[in-house]
Coordinates of C-alpha atoms in Angstrom, one line a residue:
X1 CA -17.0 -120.6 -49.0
X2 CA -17.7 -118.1 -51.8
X3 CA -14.9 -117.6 -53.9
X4 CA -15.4 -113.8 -55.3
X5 CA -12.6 -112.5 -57.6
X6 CA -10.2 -109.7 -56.7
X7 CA -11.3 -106.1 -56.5
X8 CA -11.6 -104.4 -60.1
X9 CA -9.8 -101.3 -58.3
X10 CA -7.8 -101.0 -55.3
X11 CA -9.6 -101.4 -52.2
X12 CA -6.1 -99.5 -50.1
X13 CA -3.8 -97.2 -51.5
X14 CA -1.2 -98.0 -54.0
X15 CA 2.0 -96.3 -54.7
X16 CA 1.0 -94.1 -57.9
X17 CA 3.1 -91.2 -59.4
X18 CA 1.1 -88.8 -57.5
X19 CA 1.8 -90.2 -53.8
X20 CA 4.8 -88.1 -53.0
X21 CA 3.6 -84.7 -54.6
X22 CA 4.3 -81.9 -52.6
X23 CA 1.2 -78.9 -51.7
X24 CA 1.3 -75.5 -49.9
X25 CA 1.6 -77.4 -46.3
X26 CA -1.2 -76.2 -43.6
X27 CA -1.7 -77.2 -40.1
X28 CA -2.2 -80.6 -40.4
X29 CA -3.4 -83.0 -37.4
X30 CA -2.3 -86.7 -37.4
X31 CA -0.6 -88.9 -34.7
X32 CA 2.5 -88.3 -36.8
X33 CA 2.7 -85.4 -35.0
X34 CA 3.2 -87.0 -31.5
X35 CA 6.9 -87.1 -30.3
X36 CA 6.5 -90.3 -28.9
X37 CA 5.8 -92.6 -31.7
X38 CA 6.8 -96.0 -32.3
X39 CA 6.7 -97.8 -36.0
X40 CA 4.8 -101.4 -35.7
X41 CA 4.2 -104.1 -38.1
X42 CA 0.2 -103.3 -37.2
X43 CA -2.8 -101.6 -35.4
X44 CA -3.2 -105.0 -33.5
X45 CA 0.8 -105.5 -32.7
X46 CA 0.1 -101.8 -31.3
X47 CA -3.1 -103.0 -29.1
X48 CA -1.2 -106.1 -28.0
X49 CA 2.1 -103.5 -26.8
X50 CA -0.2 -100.7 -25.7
X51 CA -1.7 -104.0 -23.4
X52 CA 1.8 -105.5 -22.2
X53 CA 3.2 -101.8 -21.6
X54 CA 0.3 -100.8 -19.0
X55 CA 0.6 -103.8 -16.9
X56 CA -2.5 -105.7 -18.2
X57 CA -2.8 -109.5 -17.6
X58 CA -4.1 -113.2 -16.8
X59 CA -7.5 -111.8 -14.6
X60 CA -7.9 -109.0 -15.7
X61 CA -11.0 -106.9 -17.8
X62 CA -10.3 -105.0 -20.9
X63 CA -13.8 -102.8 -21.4
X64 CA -14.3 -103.3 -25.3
X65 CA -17.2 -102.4 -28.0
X66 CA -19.6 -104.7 -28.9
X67 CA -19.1 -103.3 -32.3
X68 CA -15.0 -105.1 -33.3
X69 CA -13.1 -106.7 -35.7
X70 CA -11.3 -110.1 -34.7
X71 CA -7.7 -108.1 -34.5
X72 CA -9.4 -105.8 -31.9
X73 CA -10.0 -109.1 -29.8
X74 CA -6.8 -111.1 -30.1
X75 CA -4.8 -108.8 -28.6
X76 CA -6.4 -109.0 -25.4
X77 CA -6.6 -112.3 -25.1
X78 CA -3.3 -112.8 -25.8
X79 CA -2.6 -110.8 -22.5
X80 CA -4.2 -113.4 -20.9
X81 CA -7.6 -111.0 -20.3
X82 CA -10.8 -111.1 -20.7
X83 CA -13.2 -108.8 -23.2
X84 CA -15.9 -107.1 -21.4
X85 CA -18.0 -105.6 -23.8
X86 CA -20.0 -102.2 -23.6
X87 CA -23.1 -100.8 -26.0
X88 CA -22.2 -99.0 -29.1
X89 CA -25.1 -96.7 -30.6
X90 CA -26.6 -97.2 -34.2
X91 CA -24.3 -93.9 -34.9
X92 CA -21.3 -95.8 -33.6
X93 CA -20.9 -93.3 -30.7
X94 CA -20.2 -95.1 -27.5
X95 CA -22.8 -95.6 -24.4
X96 CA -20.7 -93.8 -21.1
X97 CA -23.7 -94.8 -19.5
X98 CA -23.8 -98.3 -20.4
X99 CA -19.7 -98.3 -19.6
X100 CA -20.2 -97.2 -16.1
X101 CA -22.6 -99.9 -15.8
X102 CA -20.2 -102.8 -17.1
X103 CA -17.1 -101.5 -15.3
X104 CA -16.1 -104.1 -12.3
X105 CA -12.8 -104.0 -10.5
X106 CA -11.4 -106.2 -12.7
X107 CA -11.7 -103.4 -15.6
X108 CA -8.1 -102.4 -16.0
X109 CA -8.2 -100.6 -19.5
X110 CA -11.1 -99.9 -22.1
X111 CA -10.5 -99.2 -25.9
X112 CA -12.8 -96.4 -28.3
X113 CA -12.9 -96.3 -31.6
X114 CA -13.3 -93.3 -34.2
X115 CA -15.2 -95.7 -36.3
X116 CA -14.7 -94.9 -40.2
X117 CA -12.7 -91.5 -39.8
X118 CA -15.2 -90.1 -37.4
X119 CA -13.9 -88.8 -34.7
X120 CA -15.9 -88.6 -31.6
X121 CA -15.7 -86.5 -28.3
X122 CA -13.9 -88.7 -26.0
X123 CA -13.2 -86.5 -23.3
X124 CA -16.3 -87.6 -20.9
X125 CA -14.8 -91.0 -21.5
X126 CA -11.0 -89.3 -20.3
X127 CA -12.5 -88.4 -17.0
X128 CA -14.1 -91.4 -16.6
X129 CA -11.2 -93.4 -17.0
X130 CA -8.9 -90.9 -14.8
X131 CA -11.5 -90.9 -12.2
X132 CA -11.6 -94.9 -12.0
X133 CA -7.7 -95.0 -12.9
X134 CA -8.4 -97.3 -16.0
X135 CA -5.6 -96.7 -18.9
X136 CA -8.0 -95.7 -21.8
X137 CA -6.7 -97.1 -25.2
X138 CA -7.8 -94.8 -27.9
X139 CA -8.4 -96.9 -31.3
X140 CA -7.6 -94.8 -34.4
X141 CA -7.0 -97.2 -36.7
X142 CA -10.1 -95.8 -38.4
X143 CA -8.6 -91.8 -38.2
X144 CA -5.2 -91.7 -39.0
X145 CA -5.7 -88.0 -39.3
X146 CA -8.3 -85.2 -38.0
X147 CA -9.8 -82.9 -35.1
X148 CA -13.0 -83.2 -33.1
X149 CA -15.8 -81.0 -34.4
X150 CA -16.9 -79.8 -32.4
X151 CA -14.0 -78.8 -31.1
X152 CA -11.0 -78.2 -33.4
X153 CA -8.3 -78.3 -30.9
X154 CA -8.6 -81.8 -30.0
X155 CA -6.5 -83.8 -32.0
X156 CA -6.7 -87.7 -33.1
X157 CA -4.8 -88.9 -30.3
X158 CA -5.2 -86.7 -28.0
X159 CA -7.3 -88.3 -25.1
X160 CA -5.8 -91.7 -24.9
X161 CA -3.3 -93.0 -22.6
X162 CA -2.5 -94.6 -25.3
X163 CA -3.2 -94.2 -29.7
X164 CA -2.8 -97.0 -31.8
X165 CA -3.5 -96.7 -35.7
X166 CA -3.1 -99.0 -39.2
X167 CA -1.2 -97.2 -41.1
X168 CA -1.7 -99.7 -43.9
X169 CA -5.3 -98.6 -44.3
X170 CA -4.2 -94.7 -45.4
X171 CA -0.8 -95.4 -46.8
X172 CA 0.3 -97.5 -49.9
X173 CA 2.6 -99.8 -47.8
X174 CA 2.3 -104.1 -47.1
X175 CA 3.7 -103.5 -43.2
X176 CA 2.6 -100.8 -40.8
X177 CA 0.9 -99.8 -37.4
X178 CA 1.8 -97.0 -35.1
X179 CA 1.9 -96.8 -30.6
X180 CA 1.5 -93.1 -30.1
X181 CA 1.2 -92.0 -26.4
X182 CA 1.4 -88.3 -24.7
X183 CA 0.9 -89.6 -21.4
X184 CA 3.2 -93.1 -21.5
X185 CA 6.7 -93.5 -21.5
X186 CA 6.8 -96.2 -24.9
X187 CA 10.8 -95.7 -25.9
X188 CA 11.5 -99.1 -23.8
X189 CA 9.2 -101.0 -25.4
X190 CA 11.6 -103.5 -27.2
X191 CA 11.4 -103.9 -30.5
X192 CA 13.8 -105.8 -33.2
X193 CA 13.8 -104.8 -37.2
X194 CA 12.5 -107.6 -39.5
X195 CA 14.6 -110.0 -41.4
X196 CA 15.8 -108.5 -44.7
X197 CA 13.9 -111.1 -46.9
X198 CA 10.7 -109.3 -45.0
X199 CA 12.0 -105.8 -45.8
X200 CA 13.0 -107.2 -49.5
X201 CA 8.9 -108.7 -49.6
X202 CA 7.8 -105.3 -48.0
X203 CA 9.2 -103.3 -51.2
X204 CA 8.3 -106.3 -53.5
X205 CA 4.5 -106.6 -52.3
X206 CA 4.1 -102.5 -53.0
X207 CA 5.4 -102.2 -56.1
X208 CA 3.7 -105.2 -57.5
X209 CA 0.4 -104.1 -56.5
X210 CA 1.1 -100.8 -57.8
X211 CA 2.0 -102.3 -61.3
X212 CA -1.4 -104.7 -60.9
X213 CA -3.7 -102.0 -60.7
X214 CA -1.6 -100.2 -63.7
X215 CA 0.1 -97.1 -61.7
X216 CA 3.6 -95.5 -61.9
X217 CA 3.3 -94.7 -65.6
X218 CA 5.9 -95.9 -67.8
X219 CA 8.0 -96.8 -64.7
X220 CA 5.4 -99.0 -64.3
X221 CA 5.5 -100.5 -67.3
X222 CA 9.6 -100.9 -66.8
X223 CA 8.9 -102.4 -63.1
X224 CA 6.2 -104.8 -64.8
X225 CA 8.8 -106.3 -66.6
X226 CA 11.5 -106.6 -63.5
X227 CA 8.7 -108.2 -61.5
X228 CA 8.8 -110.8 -63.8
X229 CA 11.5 -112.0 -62.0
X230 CA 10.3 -112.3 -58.4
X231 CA 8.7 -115.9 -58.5
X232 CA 12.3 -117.0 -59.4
X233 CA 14.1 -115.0 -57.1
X234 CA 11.0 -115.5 -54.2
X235 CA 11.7 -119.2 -54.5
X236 CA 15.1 -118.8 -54.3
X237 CA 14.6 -117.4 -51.1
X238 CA 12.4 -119.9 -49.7
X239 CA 14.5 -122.7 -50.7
X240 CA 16.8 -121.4 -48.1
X241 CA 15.1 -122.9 -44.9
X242 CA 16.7 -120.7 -42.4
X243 CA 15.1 -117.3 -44.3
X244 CA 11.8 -115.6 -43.0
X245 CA 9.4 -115.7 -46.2
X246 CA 5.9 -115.5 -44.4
X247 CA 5.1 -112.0 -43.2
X248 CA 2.3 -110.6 -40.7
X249 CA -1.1 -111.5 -41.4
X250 CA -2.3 -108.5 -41.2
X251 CA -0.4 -107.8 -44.1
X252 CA -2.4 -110.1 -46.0
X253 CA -5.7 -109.6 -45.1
X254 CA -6.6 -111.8 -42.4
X255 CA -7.4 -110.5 -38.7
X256 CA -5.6 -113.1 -36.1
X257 CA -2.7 -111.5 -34.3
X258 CA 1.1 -113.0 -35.0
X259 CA 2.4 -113.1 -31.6
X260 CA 6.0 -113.3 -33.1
X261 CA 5.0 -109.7 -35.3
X262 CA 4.4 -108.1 -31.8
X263 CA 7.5 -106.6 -30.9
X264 CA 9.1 -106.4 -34.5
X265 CA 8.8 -103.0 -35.9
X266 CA 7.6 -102.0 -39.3
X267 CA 9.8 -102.0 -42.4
X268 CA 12.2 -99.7 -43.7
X269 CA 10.0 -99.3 -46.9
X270 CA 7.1 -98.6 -45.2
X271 CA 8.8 -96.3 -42.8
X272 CA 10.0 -94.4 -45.9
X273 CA 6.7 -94.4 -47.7
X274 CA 5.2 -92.5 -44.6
X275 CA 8.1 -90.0 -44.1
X276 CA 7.8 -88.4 -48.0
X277 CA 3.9 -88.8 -48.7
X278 CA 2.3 -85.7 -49.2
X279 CA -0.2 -85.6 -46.3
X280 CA -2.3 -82.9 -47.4
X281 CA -3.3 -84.7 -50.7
X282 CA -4.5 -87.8 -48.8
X283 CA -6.4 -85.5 -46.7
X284 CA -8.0 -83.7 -50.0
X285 CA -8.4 -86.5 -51.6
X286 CA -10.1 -88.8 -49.1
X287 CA -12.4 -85.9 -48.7
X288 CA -13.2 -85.1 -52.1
X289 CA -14.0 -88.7 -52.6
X290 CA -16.3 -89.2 -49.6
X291 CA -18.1 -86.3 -50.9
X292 CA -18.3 -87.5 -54.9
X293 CA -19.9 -91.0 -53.4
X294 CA -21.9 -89.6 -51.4
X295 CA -23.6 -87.2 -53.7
X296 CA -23.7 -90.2 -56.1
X297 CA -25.5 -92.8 -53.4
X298 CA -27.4 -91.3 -50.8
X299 CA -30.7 -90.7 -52.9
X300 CA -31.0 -94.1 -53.8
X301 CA -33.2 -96.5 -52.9
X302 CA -32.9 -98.4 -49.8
X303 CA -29.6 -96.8 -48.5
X304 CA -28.9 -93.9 -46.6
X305 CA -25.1 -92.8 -45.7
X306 CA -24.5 -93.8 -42.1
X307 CA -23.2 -90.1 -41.2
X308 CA -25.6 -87.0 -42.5
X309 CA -22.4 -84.8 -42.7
X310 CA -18.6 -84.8 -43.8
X311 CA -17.5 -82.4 -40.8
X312 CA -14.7 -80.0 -41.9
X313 CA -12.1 -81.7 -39.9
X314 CA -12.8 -85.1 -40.9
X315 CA -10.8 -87.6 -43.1
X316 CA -12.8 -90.7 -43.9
X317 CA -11.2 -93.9 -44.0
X318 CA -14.5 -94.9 -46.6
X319 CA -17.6 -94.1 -47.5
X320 CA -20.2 -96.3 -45.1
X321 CA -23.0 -97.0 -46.5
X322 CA -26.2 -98.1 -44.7
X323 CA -28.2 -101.2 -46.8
X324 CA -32.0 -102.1 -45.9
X325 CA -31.7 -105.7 -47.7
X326 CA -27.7 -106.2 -47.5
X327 CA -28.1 -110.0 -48.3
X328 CA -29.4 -108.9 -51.8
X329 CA -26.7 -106.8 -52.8
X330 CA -23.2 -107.5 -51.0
X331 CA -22.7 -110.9 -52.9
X332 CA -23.5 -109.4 -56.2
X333 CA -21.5 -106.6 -55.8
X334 CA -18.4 -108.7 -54.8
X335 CA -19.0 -110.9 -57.3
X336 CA -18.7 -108.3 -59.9
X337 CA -15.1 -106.9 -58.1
X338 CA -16.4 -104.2 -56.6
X339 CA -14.3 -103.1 -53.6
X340 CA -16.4 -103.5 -50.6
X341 CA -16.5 -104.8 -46.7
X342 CA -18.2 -105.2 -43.9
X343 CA -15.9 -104.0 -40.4
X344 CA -17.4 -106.3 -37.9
X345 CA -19.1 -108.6 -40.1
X346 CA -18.1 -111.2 -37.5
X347 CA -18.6 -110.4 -34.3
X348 CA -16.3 -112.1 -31.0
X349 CA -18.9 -115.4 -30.1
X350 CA -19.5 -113.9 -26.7
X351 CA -21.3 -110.8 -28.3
X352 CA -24.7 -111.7 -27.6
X353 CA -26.7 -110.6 -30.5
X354 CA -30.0 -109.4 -28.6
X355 CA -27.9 -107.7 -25.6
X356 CA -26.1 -105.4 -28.3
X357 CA -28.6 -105.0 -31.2
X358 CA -27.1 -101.8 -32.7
X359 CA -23.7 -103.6 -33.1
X360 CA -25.8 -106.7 -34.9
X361 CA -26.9 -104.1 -37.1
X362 CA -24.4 -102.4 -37.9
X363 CA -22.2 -105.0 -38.5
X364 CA -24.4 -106.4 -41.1
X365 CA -25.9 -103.2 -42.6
X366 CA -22.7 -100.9 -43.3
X367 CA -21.2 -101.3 -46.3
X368 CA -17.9 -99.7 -47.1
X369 CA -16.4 -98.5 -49.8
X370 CA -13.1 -96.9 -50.7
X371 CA -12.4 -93.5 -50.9
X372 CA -8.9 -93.3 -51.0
X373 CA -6.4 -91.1 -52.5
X374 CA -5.6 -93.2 -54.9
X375 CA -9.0 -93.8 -56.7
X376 CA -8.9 -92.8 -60.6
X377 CA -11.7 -91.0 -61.8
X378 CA -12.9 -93.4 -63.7
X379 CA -12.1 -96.3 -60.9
X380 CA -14.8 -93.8 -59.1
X381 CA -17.5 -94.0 -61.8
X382 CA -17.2 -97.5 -62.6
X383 CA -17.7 -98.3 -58.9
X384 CA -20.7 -95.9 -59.1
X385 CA -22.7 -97.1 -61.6
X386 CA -22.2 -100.7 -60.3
X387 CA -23.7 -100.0 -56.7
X388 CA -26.5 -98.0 -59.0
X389 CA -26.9 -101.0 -60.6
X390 CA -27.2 -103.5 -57.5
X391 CA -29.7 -100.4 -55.6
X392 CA -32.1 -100.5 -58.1
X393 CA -31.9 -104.8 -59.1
X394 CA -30.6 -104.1 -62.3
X395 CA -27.3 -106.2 -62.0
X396 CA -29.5 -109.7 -61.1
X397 CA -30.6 -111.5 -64.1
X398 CA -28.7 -114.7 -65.6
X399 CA -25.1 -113.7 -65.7
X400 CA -25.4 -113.9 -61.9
X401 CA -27.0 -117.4 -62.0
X402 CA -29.9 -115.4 -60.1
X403 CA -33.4 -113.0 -60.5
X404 CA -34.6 -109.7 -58.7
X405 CA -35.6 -110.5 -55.3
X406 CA -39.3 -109.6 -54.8
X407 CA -39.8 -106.5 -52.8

């Protein structure tokens, strides 16, 4: 078990000063937008009700990509089903082809992602699905907002039965997930608010992190000294056995699926945070970040950015990164506190490695790194000039306990 220390800069958005300005609004695309739109604690509590609400169960086949995270996984076997997974290209498009030839009768439902922000053209994949009556489950917990490119009137959202996204990874909040569906009736779907002590942690956790990465200002400063008091208060709390203390885990980083999170929805706080952030400077931002990184990495040595293009209607959830030698430079940079992860790094058991080799690759390839709205611009350079470092072997040497690899 490596222990590497915490990320020198955020890694998601924290609440900074700047988080609720207000810009000139535009048309702006996001499943926000949908009318029928339920707050969840997470983008795997939406998977799992997106599951229970369309009927799937003990038997049945949920069609998934090779190419996952755990939290993609648990949901389905939760239900009772089994994975049955399908190619995913080195560009992370899926293979229809390669679907039609894993579908059975058993196949009830499939999920597609827009991996990393980028949306793709899933309406081959709609008519597939309509034509073998399989409920298509459209994973955008990658692209909170956007449109296709190549077509600008297709919205994220708009071709699943139903939409799930984390809204944790494009807001500043501890709690959050959304079930979108145009095609679903979701308003049923029963769903009980959390305990106070969980909306109390909710608000607690944000500021905190906000304060620990030195936003806010001199309201920071103030809140620094309040949050003094919340070990006190926190073990107050706990000491009184029939309070909820512990909240999703998806909340704190890890990718297993809470059943008892499922059907709770997301906090008041985090609720709030979404309804006043200014969505257009998330959307600037993410860009102009994405594009600052990129112009910064994709000349160096050994690397290349896993997408050639930012398309105009894109808004990246990072900056991927493809790495030629990734064992000589993910450890090093972590162990320095630079942000950075690996989606997929461990792939389901029952992935077999040589069936999907693009998803093997990609899972150990990619790195990502943030390009939030949050970032500093000095957060930016920093993180920079470390991965300049690690490209080009100049961060080895004895204050890692280890020398340049040979080429």
């Amino acid at each position: 078990m490596n222990n590497f220390p915490p990320p020198a800069i955020p890694l998601s958005p924290v609440v900074s000063s700047h988080s609720f300005d207000r810009h000139p609004k535009g048309s702006i695309s996001s499943l926000l937008n949908s009318p029928n739109c339920r707050y969840v604690t997470s983008g795997r509590a939406a998977i799992a009700l997106a599951l229970e609400n369309s009927g799937v169960g003990a038997g049945d086949e949920v069609l998934t990509p090779a190419f996952h995270c755990e939290s993609m996984i648990s949901p389905i076997r939760w239900r009772g089903a089994r994975p049955l997974f399908y190619q995913v290209r080195k560009d992370t498009s899926i293979d229809l082809d390669d679907i039609r030839a894993r579908y059975t009768p058993n196949c009830k439902a499939i999920i597609a992602t827009h991996y990393f922000g980028f949306m793709q053209d899933f309406r081959p994949l709609r008519q597939w699905c309509d034509d073998n009556k399989v409920i298509f489950i459209e994973d955008c917990a990658h692209a909170f907002f956007g449109n296709l490119a190549s077509d600008p009137s297709v919205s994220v959202g708009d071709c699943g039965d139903y939409a799930i996204a984390s809204s944790m990874k494009f807001f500043p909040i501890y709690d959050g997930g959304l079930l979108v569906s145009k095609r679903r009736r979701i308003g049923r779907i029963p769903l009980k608010q959390p305990s106070w002590s969980i909306e109390l942690k909710s608000l607690l956790n944000t500021l905190e992190k906000s304060v620990r990465y030195g936003r806010l200002g001199v309201p920071g400063w103030l809140l620094k000294k309040l949050l003094l008091a919340k070990s006190h208060i926190w073990q107050w709390i706990k000491s009184s056995s029939h309070l909820e203390t512990q909240g999703p885990s998806s909340s704190e980083g890890a990718y297993s699926l809470d059943e008892k999170w499922i059907h709770v929805s997301s906090t008041r706080a985090s609720q709030q945070i979404l309804a006043n952030s200014c969505l257009e400077r998330i959307i600037n931002d993410r860009r102009r970040n994405y594009i600052r990184l990129d112009r910064a990495l994709k000349d160096l040595p050994g690397v290349r950015p896993l997408f050639p293009t930012l398309p105009d209607h894109c808004v990246p959830l990072v900056y991927p990164l493809f790495v030629e030698q990734p064992d000589r430079h993910f450890h090093a940079l972590k162990s320095i506190g630079v942000p950075i992860w690996r989606f997929g790094e461990y792939l389901d058991s029952e992935v077999d490695l040589e069936v999907f080799p693009a998803s093997s690759t990609l899972s150990k390839h990619v790195f990502q790194f943030p390009c939030h709205q949050e970032l500093l611009t000095s957060e930016i350079d920093w993180m920079i000039e470390q991965i300049r470092l690690s490209l080009t072997d100049q961060i080895y040497g004895e204050h890692y306990g280890m020398a340049p690899v040979s080429q």
